[in-house]
PDB file of C-alpha atoms in Angstrom:
ATOM      1  CA  ASP A   1       0.044   0.024  -0.065  1.00  0.00           C
ATOM      2  CA  GLN A   2       2.592   2.503   1.010  1.00  0.00           C
ATOM      3  CA  ARG A   3       4.525   1.978  -2.328  1.00  0.00           C
ATOM      4  CA  GLU A   4       1.361   2.688  -4.204  1.00  0.00           C
ATOM      5  CA  ASN A   5       0.821   5.856  -2.219  1.00  0.00           C
ATOM      6  CA  GLY A   6       4.521   6.933  -2.900  1.00  0.00           C
ATOM      7  CA  ASN A   7       3.829   6.386  -6.580  1.00  0.00           C
ATOM      8  CA  ASP A   8       0.646   8.619  -6.437  1.00  0.00           C
ATOM      9  CA  ILE A   9       2.748  11.306  -4.813  1.00  0.00           C
ATOM     10  CA  ASP A  10       5.395  10.977  -7.373  1.00  0.00           C
ATOM     11  CA  LYS A  11       2.973  11.233 -10.254  1.00  0.00           C
ATOM     12  CA  LEU A  12       1.344  14.232  -8.489  1.00  0.00           C
ATOM     13  CA  TRP A  13       4.783  16.014  -8.245  1.00  0.00           C
ATOM     14  CA  PHE A  14       5.527  14.976 -11.796  1.00  0.00           C
ATOM     15  CA  THR A  15       2.339  16.613 -12.998  1.00  0.00           C
ATOM     16  CA  ILE A  16       3.114  19.883 -10.991  1.00  0.00           C
ATOM     17  CA  GLU A  17       6.562  20.124 -12.261  1.00  0.00           C
ATOM     18  CA  ASN A  18       5.398  19.658 -15.858  1.00  0.00           C
ATOM     19  CA  LYS A  19       2.785  22.372 -15.241  1.00  0.00           C
ATOM     20  CA  MET A  20       5.458  24.616 -13.635  1.00  0.00           C
ATOM     21  CA  CYS A  21       7.766  24.177 -16.688  1.00  0.00           C
ATOM     22  CA  THR A  22       4.825  24.828 -18.986  1.00  0.00           C
ATOM     23  CA  LEU A  23       3.966  28.055 -17.162  1.00  0.00           C
ATOM     24  CA  GLN A  24       7.618  29.041 -17.148  1.00  0.00           C
ATOM     25  CA  ILE A  25       7.831  28.688 -20.897  1.00  0.00           C
ATOM     26  CA  ASP A  26       4.444  30.602 -21.248  1.00  0.00           C
ATOM     27  CA  LYS A  27       5.852  33.371 -18.971  1.00  0.00           C
ATOM     28  CA  GLU A  28       8.980  33.710 -21.012  1.00  0.00           C
ATOM     29  CA  ARG A  29       7.087  33.774 -24.234  1.00  0.00           C
ATOM     30  CA  MET A  30       4.825  36.558 -22.926  1.00  0.00           C
ATOM     31  CA  ASN A  31       7.829  38.458 -21.784  1.00  0.00           C
ATOM     32  CA  LEU A  32       9.254  38.291 -25.258  1.00  0.00           C
ATOM     33  CA  GLU A  33       6.017  39.496 -26.731  1.00  0.00           C
ATOM     34  CA  ILE A  34       5.920  42.413 -24.295  1.00  0.00           C
ATOM     35  CA  LEU A  35       9.397  43.288 -25.255  1.00  0.00           C
ATOM     36  CA  GLN A  36       8.608  43.320 -28.888  1.00  0.00           C
ATOM     37  CA  ILE A  37       5.427  45.348 -28.357  1.00  0.00           C
ATOM     38  CA  LYS A  38       7.485  47.862 -26.295  1.00  0.00           C
ATOM     39  CA  GLY A  39      10.162  47.947 -28.869  1.00  0.00           C
ATOM     40  CA  ILE A  40       7.649  48.468 -31.792  1.00  0.00           C
ATOM     41  CA  ALA A  41       5.924  51.250 -29.677  1.00  0.00           C
ATOM     42  CA  GLN A  42       9.204  53.029 -29.107  1.00  0.00           C
ATOM     43  CA  ALA A  43      10.160  52.848 -32.678  1.00  0.00           C
ATOM     44  CA  THR A  44       6.981  54.262 -33.845  1.00  0.00           C
ATOM     45  CA  SER A  45       6.790  57.023 -31.364  1.00  0.00           C
ATOM     46  CA  GLN A  46      10.542  57.960 -32.248  1.00  0.00           C
ATOM     47  CA  SER A  47       9.699  57.959 -35.954  1.00  0.00           C
ATOM     48  CA  GLN A  48       6.601  60.173 -35.236  1.00  0.00           C
ATOM     49  CA  LEU A  49       9.005  62.794 -33.531  1.00  0.00           C
ATOM     50  CA  HIS A  50      11.477  62.979 -36.351  1.00  0.00           C
TER      51      HIS A  50
END
């Protein structure tokens, strides 16, 4: 019984770690998109000034 419980906990941790990895990738992707948007916004505002 104890081994089965341990396996369940291992599976749970595995799932959590997988989700965390996915979230981390999503966060990094969002940061990249935000940086791109900021860069575009700065470029357009600078071109309007000149």
